[in-house]
Structures are given as structure tokens and as C-alpha cells.
Coordinates of C-alpha atoms and ligand atoms in Angstrom, one line a residue:
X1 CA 60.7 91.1 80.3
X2 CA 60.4 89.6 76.7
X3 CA 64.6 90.4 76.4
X4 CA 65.7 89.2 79.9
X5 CA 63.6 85.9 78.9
X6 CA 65.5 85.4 76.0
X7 CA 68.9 86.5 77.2
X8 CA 68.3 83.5 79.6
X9 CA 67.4 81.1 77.1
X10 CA 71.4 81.7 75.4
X11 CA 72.7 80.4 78.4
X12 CA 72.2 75.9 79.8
X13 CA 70.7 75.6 83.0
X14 CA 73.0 76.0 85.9
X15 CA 72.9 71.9 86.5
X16 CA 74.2 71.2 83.3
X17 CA 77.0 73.5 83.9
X18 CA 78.2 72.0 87.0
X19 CA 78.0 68.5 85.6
X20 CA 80.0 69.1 82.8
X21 CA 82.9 71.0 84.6
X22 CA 82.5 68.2 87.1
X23 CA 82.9 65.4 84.3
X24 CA 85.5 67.3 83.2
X25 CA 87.7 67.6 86.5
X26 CA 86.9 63.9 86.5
X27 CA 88.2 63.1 83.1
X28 CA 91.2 65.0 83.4
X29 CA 92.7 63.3 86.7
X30 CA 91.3 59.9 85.5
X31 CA 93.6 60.2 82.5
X32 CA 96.4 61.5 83.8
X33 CA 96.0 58.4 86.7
X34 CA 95.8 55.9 84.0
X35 CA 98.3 57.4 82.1
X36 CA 100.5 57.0 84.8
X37 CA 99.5 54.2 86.4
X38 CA 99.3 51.8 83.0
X39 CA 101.3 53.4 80.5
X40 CA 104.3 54.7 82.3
X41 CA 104.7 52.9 85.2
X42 CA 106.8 50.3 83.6
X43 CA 109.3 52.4 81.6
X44 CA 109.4 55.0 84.7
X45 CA 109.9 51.8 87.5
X46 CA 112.9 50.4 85.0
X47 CA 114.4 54.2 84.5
X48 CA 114.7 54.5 88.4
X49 CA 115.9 50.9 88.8
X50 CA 119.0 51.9 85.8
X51 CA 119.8 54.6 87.9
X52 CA 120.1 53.0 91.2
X53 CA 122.6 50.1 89.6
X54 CA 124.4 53.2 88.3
X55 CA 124.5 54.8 91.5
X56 CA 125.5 51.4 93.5
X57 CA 128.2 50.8 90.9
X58 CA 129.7 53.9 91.3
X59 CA 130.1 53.9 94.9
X60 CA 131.2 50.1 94.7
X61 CA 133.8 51.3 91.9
X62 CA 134.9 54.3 94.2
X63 CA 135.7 51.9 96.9
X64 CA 137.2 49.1 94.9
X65 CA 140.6 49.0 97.0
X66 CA 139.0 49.5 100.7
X67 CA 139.6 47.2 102.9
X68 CA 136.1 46.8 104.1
X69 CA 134.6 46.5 100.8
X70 CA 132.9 43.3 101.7
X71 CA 131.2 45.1 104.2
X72 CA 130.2 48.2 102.2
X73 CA 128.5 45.7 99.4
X74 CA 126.9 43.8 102.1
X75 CA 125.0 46.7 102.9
X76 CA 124.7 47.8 99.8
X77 CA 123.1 44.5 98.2
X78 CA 120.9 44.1 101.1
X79 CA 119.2 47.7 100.8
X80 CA 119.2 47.8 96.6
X81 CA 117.9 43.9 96.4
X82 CA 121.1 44.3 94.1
X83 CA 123.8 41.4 93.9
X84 CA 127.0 42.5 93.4
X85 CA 130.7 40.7 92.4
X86 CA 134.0 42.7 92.0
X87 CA 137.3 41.0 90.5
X88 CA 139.9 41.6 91.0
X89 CA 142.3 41.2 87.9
X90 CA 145.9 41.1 87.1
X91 CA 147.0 40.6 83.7
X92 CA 145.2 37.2 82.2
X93 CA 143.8 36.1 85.8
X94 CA 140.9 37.4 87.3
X95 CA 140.3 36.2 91.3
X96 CA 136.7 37.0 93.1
X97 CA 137.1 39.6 95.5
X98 CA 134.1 40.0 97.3
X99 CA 130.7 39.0 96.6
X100 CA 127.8 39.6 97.7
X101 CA 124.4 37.6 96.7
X102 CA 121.0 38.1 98.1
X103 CA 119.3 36.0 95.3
X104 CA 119.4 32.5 94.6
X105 CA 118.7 32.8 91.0
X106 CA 121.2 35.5 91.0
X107 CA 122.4 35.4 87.3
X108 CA 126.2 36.3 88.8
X109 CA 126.8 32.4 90.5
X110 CA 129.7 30.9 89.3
X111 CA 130.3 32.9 85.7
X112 CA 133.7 33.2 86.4
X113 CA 134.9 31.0 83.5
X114 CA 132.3 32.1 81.5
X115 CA 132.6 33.4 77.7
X116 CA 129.9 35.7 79.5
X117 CA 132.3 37.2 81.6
X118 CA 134.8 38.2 78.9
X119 CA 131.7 39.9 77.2
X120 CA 130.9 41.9 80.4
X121 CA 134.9 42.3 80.6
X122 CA 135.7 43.6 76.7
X123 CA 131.8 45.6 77.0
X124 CA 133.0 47.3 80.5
X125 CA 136.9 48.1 78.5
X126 CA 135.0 49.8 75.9
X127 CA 131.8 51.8 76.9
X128 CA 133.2 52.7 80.5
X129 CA 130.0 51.5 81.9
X130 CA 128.3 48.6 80.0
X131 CA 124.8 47.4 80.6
X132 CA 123.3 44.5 79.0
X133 CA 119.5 43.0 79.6
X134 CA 118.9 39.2 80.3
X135 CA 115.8 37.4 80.0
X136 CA 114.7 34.7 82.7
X137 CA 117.3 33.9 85.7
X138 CA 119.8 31.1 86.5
X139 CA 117.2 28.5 87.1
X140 CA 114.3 29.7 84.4
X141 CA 116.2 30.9 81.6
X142 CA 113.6 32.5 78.9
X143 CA 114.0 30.5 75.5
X144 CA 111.3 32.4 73.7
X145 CA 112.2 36.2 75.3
X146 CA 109.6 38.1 75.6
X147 CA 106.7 37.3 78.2
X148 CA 106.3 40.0 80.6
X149 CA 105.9 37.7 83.7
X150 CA 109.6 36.2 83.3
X151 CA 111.8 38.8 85.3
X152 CA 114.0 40.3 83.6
X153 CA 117.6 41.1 84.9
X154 CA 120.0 44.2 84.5
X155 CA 123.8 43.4 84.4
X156 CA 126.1 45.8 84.7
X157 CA 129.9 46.2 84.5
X158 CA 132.7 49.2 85.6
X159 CA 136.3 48.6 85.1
X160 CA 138.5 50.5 87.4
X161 CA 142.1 50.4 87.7
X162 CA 143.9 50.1 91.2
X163 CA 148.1 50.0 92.1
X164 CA 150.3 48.8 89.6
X165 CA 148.9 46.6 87.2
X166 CA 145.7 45.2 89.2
X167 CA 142.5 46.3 87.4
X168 CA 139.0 45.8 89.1
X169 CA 135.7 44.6 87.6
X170 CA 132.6 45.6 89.3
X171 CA 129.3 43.4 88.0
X172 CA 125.7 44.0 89.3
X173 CA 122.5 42.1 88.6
X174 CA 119.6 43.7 89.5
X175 CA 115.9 42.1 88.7
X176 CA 113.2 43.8 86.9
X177 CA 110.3 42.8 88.8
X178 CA 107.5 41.9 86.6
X179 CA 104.8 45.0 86.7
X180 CA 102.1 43.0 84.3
X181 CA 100.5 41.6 87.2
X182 CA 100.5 45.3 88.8
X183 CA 99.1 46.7 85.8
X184 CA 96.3 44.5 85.6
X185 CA 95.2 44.9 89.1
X186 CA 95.7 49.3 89.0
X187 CA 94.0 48.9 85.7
X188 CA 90.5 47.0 87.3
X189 CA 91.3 49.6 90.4
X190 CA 91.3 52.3 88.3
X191 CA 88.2 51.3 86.1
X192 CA 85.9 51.1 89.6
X193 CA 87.7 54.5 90.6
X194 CA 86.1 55.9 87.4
X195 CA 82.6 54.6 87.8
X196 CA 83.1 55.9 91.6
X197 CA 84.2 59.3 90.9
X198 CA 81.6 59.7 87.8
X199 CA 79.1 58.7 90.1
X200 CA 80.0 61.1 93.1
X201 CA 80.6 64.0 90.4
X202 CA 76.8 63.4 89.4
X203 CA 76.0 63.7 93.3
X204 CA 77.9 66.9 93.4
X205 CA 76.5 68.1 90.6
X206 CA 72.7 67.5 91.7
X207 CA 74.0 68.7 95.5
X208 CA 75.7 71.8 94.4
X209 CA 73.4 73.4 91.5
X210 CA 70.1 72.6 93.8
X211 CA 71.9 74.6 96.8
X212 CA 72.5 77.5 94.0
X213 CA 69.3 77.2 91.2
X214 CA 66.7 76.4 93.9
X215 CA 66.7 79.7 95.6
X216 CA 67.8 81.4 92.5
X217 CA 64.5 80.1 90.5
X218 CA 62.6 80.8 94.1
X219 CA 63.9 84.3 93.9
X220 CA 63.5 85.0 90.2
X221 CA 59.5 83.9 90.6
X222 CA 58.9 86.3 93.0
X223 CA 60.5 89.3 91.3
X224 CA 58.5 88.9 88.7
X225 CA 55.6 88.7 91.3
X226 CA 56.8 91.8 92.5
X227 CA 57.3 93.2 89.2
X228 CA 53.6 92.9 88.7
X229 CA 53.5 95.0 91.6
X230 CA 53.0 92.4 94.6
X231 CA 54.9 93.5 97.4
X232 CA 53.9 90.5 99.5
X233 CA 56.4 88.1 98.4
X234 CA 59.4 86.6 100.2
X235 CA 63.0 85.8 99.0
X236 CA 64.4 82.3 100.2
X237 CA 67.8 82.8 99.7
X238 CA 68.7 79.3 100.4
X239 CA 71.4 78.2 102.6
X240 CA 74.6 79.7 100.7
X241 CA 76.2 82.8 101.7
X242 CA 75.7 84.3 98.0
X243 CA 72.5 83.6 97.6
X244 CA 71.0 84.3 101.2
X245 CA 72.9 87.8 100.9
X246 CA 71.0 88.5 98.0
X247 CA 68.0 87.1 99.4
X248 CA 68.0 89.7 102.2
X249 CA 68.8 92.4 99.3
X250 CA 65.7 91.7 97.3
X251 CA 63.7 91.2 100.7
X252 CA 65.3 94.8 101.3
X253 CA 64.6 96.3 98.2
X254 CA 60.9 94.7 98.3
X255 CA 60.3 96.3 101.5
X256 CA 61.5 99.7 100.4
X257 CA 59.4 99.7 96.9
X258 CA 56.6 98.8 98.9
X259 CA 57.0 101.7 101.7
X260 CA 57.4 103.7 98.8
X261 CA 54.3 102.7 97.0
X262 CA 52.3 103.1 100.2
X263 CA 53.8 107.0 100.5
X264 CA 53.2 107.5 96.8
X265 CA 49.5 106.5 97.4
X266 CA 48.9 108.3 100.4
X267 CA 50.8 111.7 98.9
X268 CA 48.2 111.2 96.3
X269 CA 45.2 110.9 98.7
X270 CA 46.4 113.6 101.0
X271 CA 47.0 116.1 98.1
X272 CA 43.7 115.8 96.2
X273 CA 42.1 115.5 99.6
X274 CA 43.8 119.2 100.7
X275 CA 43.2 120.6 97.2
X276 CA 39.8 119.6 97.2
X277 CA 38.9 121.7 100.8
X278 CA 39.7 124.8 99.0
X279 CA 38.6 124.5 96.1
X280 CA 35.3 123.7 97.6
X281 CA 35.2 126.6 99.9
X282 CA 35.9 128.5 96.6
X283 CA 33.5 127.2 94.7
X284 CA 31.0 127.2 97.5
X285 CA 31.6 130.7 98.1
X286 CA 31.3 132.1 94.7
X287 CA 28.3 130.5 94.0
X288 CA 26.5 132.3 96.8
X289 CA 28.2 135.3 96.3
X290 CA 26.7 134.9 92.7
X291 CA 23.3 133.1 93.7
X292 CA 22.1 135.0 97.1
X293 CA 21.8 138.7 96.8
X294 CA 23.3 140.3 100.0
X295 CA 26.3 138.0 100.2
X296 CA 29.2 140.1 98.0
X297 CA 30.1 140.8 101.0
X298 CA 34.3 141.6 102.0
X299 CA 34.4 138.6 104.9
X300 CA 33.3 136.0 101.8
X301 CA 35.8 137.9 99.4
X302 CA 38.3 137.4 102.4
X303 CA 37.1 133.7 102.7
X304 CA 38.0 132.9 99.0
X305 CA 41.0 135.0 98.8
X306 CA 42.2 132.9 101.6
X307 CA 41.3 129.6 100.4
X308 CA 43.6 130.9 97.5
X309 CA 46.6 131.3 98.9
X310 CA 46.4 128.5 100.8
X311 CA 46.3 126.5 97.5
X312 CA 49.1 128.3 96.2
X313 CA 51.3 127.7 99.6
X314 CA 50.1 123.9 99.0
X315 CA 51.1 123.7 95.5
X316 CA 54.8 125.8 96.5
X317 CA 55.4 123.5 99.0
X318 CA 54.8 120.7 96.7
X319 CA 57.0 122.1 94.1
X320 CA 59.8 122.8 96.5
X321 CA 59.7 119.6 97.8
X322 CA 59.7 117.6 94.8
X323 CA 62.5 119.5 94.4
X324 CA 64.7 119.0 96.9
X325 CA 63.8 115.8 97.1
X326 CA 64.8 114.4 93.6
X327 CA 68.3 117.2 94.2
X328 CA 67.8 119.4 91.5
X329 CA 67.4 122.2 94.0
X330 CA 70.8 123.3 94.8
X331 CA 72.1 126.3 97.6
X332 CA 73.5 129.8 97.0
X333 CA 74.8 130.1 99.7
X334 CA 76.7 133.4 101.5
X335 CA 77.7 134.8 104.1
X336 CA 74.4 136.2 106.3
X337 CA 73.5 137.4 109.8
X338 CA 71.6 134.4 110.9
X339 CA 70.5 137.3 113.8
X340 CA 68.8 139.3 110.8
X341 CA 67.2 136.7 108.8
X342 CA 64.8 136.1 112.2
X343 CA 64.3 139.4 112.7
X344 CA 63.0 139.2 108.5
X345 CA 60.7 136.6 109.1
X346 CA 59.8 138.1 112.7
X347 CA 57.9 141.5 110.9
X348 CA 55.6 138.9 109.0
X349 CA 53.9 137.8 112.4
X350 CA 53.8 142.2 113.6
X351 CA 50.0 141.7 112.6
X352 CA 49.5 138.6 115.3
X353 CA 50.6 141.0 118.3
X354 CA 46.9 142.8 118.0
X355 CA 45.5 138.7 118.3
X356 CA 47.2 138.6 121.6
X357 CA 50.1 136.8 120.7
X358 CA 53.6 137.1 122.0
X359 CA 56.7 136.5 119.7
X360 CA 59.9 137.1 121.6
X361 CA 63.4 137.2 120.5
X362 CA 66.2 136.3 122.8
X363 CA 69.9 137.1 121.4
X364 CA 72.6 138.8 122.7
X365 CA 74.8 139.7 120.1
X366 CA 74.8 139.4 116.0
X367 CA 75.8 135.8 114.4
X368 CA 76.5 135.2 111.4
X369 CA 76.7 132.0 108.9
X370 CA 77.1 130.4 105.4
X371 CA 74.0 129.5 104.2
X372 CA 71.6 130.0 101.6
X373 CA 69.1 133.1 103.2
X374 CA 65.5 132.0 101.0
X375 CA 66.2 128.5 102.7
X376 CA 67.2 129.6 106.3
X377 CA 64.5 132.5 106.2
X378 CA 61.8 129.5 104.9
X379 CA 63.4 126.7 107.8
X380 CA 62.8 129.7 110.6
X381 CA 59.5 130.8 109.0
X382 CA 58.2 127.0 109.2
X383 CA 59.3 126.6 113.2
X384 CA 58.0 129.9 113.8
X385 CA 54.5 129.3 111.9
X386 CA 54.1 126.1 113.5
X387 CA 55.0 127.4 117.0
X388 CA 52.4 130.1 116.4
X389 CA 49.5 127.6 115.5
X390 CA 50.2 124.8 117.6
X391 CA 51.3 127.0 120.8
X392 CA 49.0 127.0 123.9
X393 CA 46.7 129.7 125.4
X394 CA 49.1 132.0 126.9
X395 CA 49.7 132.3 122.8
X396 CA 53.5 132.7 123.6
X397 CA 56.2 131.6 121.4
X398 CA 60.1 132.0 122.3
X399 CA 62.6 132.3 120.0
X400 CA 66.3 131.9 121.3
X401 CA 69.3 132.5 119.6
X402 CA 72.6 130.8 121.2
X403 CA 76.2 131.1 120.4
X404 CA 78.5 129.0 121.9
X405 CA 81.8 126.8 120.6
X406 CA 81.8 127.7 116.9
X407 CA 78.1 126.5 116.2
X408 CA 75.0 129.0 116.0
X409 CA 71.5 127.9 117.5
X410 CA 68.1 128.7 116.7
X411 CA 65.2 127.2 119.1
X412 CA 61.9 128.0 119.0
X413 CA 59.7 127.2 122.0
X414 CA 56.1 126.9 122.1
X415 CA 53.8 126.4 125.2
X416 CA 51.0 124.1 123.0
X417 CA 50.3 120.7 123.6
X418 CA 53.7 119.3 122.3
X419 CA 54.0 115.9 120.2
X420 CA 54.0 111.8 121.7
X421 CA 57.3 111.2 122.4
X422 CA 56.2 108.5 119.7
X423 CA 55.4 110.5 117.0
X424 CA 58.8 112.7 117.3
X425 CA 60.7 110.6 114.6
X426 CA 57.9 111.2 112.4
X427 CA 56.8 114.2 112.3
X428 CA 59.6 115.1 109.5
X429 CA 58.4 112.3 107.2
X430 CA 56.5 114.2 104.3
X431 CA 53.0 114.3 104.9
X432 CA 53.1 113.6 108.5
X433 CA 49.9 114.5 110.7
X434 CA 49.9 114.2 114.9
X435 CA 47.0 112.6 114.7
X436 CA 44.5 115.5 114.4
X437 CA 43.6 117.2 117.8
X438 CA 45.5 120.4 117.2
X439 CA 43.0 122.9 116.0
X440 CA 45.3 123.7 112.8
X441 CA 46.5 119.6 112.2
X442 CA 43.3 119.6 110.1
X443 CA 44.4 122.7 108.1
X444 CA 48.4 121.9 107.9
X445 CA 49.8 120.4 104.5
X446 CA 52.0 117.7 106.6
X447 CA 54.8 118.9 104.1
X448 CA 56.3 122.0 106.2
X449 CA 58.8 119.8 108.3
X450 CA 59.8 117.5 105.7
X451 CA 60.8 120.8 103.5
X452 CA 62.8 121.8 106.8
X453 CA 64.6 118.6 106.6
X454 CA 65.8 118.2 103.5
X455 CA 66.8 122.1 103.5
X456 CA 68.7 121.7 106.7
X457 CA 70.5 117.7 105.6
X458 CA 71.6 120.2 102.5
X459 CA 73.4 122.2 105.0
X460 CA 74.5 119.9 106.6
X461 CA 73.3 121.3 109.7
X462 CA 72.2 119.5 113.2
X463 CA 68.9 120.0 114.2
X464 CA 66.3 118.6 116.1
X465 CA 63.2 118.8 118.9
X466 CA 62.1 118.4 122.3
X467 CA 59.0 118.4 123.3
X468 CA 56.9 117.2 126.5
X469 CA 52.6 116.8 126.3
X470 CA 51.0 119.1 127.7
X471 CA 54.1 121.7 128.2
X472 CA 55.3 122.6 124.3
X473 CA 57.8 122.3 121.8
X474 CA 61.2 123.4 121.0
X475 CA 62.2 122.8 117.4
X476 CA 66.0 123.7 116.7
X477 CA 68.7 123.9 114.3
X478 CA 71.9 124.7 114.2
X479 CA 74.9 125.6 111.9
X480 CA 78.6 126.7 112.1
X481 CA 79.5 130.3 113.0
X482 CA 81.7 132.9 110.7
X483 CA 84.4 134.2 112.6
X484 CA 83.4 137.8 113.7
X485 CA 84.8 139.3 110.6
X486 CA 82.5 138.1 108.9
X487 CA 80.7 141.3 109.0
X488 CA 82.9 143.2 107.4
X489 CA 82.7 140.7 104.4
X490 CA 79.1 141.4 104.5
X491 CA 79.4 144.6 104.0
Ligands
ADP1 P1 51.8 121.0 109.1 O1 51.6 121.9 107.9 O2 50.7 120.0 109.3 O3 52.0 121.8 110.3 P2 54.5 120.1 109.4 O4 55.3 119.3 108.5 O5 55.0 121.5 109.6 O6 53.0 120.1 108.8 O7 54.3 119.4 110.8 C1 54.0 118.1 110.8 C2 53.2 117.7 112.1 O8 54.0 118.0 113.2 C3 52.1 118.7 112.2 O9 50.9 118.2 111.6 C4 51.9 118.7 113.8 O10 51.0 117.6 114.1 C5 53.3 118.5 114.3 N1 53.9 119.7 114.7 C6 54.7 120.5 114.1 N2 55.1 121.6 114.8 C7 54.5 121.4 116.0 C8 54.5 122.2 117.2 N3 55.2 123.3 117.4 N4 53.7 121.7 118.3 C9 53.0 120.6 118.1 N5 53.0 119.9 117.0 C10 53.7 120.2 116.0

């Protein structure tokens, strides 16, 4: 107890776990949001806008000759917000050849003439594709450069040459909307989010480890109740899968420990209570033998002699059942005439024929199995015994052998008082009683059947009884039969 204590005590309660691997789930998307969000949504929205001008300019530069190019850059400006102009130029002139503007502050109005133009011109001649930034528009040009709420343009300019001598000059402007005023309001957004979500993860956390520790702590209380040795106590395994399933497991194993506990006591009870009758009568006996002159006689000698072996049988069958019982009794088993073995235990009963009884044997022909003979001879012997002293006052008991399909059947059939329908399931339980109003229930060890059992499960045999009040019993068993050359083998 001391070491599972202090085992527990390594580890934080389950609460604190959850919270911190919530907080941390938290954490992790909050930053990578306002990493996102704050940091790189400018540079990322100004990336994708460069590549759209590129885009546009290129298509605008593979179309420079077509005849509906007005069209095409129509369309083109209206869907990109994206102005475009393309000249049109011929040695020193340059004409406008189409133009289209969706802005009014379009930086692109009326440059022709411009020392700007011959910039975009000579940069366009040299890189291929020039680009150049512009502060402020037309209207509000940015003296000072560098507030983030003046937008900020992109102009760009393609030279591509057409028939002859013609050259054309494609020119975009596209605006940078300012983002500064985005950023603020995703950044206040994003600063409620976090409160929200740190909130709800505390929730969760409270939620989640009370639906888990609750039951747990419930369940780990009453184990160590029923360590203690209370077997009253009930697991709640709350109202997740996990823990009810082991909730019904502890209830389970609870139950069993305490059936268990109850047999343990009662095999305890029922054994010093049988070897205390005998030991009694011996006692008892000797003394009188000893005491009272006249009384050595050969009925008490018989008396104590019998009392004696029935504490040895009592004590055997305890052994032998502990033994089978906890498996370290295991089977030698060979090839036998189940037909024989009866006939064995049969010659033990001879004496009884003088009391009046009847034991018959029905068989028609020799069987034979695989099987341990001790066992089989003591499973026969413990039908046969019981037959004999629970059977009725016609003091007949039947014992049938039947071969049929491959399997080999023993009944024996008594005409006693037979067992409650009730009690059938029970009577192989060690230490079993009918509750007592056979003559011999009071002499029985209760421990006969349950041997039976546990021989015949280690057979893996069938077996079984029928038995109606007031008519008798059949107990039976039954086990595969060796092919008829099994004889020979025997031999
Ligand atoms: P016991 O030594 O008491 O006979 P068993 O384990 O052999 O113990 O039998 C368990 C109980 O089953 C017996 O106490 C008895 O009440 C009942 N029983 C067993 N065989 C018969 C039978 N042939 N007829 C009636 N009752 C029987």
C-alpha cells in the first residue's frame, strides 16, 4: 500500500494534466494565428498581389497584337482591380494603344510625356520585366514615404516586340491596399479569441478530468475498502466508456472475492465441523472402552475403526480436491476398457448384496477409452456410492453402459428421493448438501461431486444428471470411444 501511495505521489493530479496540454493546444494555434494574422499577412497579401501583375502582364504581353486587346484588358482590369496601358512604339514615337483604367487616382493618367515613362521604358529594355514601387497616388502623392495608411502602388513594365520595327510597352499599376487598419482590428480580434479560448480550455479541463478523476478517486476509495476486506462496496464508474468498463470489472472482481470468501469460510466450518463428528465418536468410544468394564467389545472396536476411515476418506478427498483444483494434479491417461473399470469398482459393493441391495450392470459389449483409470474408477465409484446411499427402498441401483456414435456412456440410476430440480446446478459445487433429509446427507463430505467434476472437465468429458422427486437419479458421463482395435493395443 505504502509503495502504490508513493508511486502516485511522482505523478500531478489528472486536472493539472489536462490543463496544461489544453493550454498548450491553445498556445500553439494562438501563435501560429497571430503569426499569421499580424506578422505575415502583409508581406504574404503583397507577394500574391506581385504575382498577379506578373500574371496579368504576361497574358497582356502575349496578346499585344490581337485585335481585341481592348477587350481582353477590359476584363482583365475589371477582375484584377489592375489598370493597365500598352504603347505602342515605333522608333522615337510611342502612341497609346489601349487603356484600360478602373481607378481615378490611377498613377498611369496622362504619363505619356513623362520623364517617368522613359524610366519605365529604359527599366522594361533592361530587366525584361521591371517593377518599381510608388508611394501615395495621382491626387495624394506621399512627400514623407513611409506611413502605412497611404496606399502604396506597384508599376510594372514588359517590352515586347511585334512586326517589323513596332515594339510594345505593357504598364500596370496595381494598389497595395493598406493592411494597418486590418492588422489592428485581427490583432484586438485575436486578443479576445485568446482570453475566449483560455477560458473554454479551463472549462474543458475542469469538464474532462471530473468525468475521468471523479470515478477514478470513487473507485480507488473503495478498493482499498475492499482491500481491508469489505466486500460491500460499489464501483461508480462514471459516465465514460473506460471508466464504467472498469467499474463493472472491479464490481465483478468484488463480487467474486467475496463468493470466494464466503466458500473459504464455510469449507472451513464444514471441515472442522465433519472432523469433529469422528473424532468425537472416537474419543467417546475409547474412553468407555477404557472407563466401563464390559465395553471392549468388537461392535465399539468396529465403531472407532469406522469413524477412522471415514476421517481418512475426508482428509483424501480434501487432498485430492485441493489438488485438482489449484491443477497440479495432472492425468496418465491410457487406453482402458471403460466396461472393466465398472466391473472393478462393482466387486467393492459384492458385500451389500447380503443387505438386500441390488447393483445391476447393463452392457452389451466391451468399450473402451482414453482416460486416466484411478480417475474414471474414483468418478464411477462416487455415482455408484451415492446411488447406493441415496437410493430408495426397493435398494436398487442401475448401472447402464451405452455405445452409440463414437461416444461411451455411463448412467447410474437410482430409485431414492432424487434432488429439486433447483438444487441440480449445485449439487457439484464443493461442499454442497440437499438440504439434509437423506438419511446419509448428514454423513456425506459434500466434496464427492465436486471431485467428479473437476476429474471429468479434465477429460474433457460431458456429463451430467436427471433426476425427478420422489422417482430417483441418473448421474452420467460420457467420453469418446477407441476404435475396436483398441483391444489389441491393450493387450
Ligand atoms: P456427499 O458426500 O454428501 O454425498 P456429494 O458431492 O457426492 O457429497 O453429493 C452432493 C449432494 O448431492 C449430496 O449431499 C446429496 O444431497 C446430493 N446427491 C448426490 N447423489 C445423489 C443421489 N444419487 N440421489 C440424491 N441426492 C444425491
Amino acid at each position: 500500500m505504502k509503495e502504490k501511495k508513493s508511486a502516485a505521489a511522482k505523478y500531478p493530479p489528472l486536472r493539472r494534466k489536462v490543463f496544461v496540454l489544453l493550454a498548450v493546444f491553445v498556445g500553439v494555434t494562438l501563435a501560429t494565428l497571430w503569426v499569421f494574422q499580424i506578422f505575415l499577412l502583409k508581406p504574404m497579401y503583397e507577394s500574391l498581389k506581385m504575382q498577379e501583375m506578373r500574371t496579368v502582364s504576361d497574358i497582356v504581353v502575349r496578346n499585344a497584337e490581337s485585335e481585341d486587346l481592348q477587350t481582353l484588358t477590359d476584363s482583365l482590369a475589371k477582375t484584377t482591380n489592375i489598370c493597365i496601358s500598352v504603347y505602342e512604339i515605333s522608333g522615337p514615337s510611342a502612341r497609346l494603344r489601349v487603356n484600360s483604367h478602373i481607378r481615378g487616382s490611377c498613377f498611369l493618367h496622362n504619363v505619356t510625356s513623362d520623364p517617368f515613362m522613359n524610366r519605365l521604358y529604359a527599366g522594361a529594355k533592361q530587366e525584361g520585366y521591371y517593377t518599381e514601387e510608388i508611394r501615395g497616388n495621382l491626387f495624394t502623392p506621399d512627400k514623407h514615404g513611409h506611413s502605412d495608411n497611404i496606399p502604396k502602388s506597384i508599376i510594372t513594365a514588359q517590352i515586347v516586340s511585334g512586326e517589323g520595327e513596332t515594339s510594345y510597352l505593357v504598364i500596370l499599376n496595381g494598389e497595395i491596399e493598406p493592411v494597418a487598419t486590418t492588422t489592428d482590428t485581427l490583432r484586438v480580434q485575436l486578443a479576445i479569441i485568446t482570453v475566449l479560448l483560455l477560458i473554454f480550455a479551463g472549462i474543458t479541463a475542469v469538464i474532462v478530468s471530473g468525468a475521468i478523476s471523479r470515478p477514478i478517486t470513487q473507485m480507488s476509495k473503495e478498493a482499498h475498502k475492499l482491500a481491508l476486506g469489505t466486500y460491500d462496496v460499489h464501483f461508480d464508474g462514471g459516465h465514460t466508456q473506460e471508466t464504467a468498463e472498469l467499474g463493472d470489472a472491479l464490481n465483478y472482481a468484488a463480487h467474486e472475492l467475496s463468493s470466494i470468501d464466503t466458500m473459504q469460510k464455510e469449507l472451513l466450518a464444514n471441515i472442522s465441523h465433519d472432523l469433529r463428528t469422528p473424532l468425537t465418536m472416537i474419543s467417546g468410544y475409547s474412553e468407555v472402552m477404557r472407563d466401563i468394564p464390559g465395553e471392549m467389545t468388537a461392535e465399539n472396536m468396529q465403531i472407532i475403526i469406522d469413524e477412522t476411515r471415514r476421517l481418512t476418506n475426508l482428509v483424501n478427498d480434501i487432498l485430492d480436491l485441493s489438488r485438482l483444483k489449484n491443477g497440479t494434479q495432472t492425468l496418465s491417461c491410457e487406453t482402458i476398457s471403460l466396461t472393466e473399470t465398472v466391473r472393478e469398482t462393482l466387486t467393492r459393493y459384492a458385500k451389500l448384496a447380503s443387505d438386500g441391495y441390488r447393483i445391476e450392470f447393463v452392457c452389451d459389449r466391451d468399450a473402451f477409452i482414453y482416460a486416466d483409470k484411478s480417475k474414471i474408477l474414483q468418478v464411477i465409484y462416487n455415482f455408484v456410492n451415492n446411488a447406493v446411499s441415496y437410493t430408495g427402498e426397493d435398494k436398487t441401483v442401475i448401472i447402464r453402459q451405452i455405445c452409440k456414435d463414437g461416444m461411451c456412456r455411463i448412467e447410474v440410476t437410482d430409485s431414492g428421493l432424487g434432488i429439486p430440480e433447483e438444487q441440480l446446478p449445485l449439487i457439484w459445487d464443493r461442499y454442497y448438501k440437499v438440504p439434509n433429509y437423506h438419511k446419509r446427507a448428514v454423513t456425506g463430505t459434500g466434496l464427492g461431486l465436486s471431485i467428479v467434476k473437476s476429474i471429468l472437465l479434465l477429460h474433457g468429458a460431458q456429463f451430467g444428471v436427471q433426476s425427478t422427486v420422489g422417482k430417483g437419479s441418473t448421474f452420467w458421463f460420457s467420453l469418446p470411444e477407441l476404435q475396436p482395435d483398441a483391444e489389441k493395443q491393450l493387450k
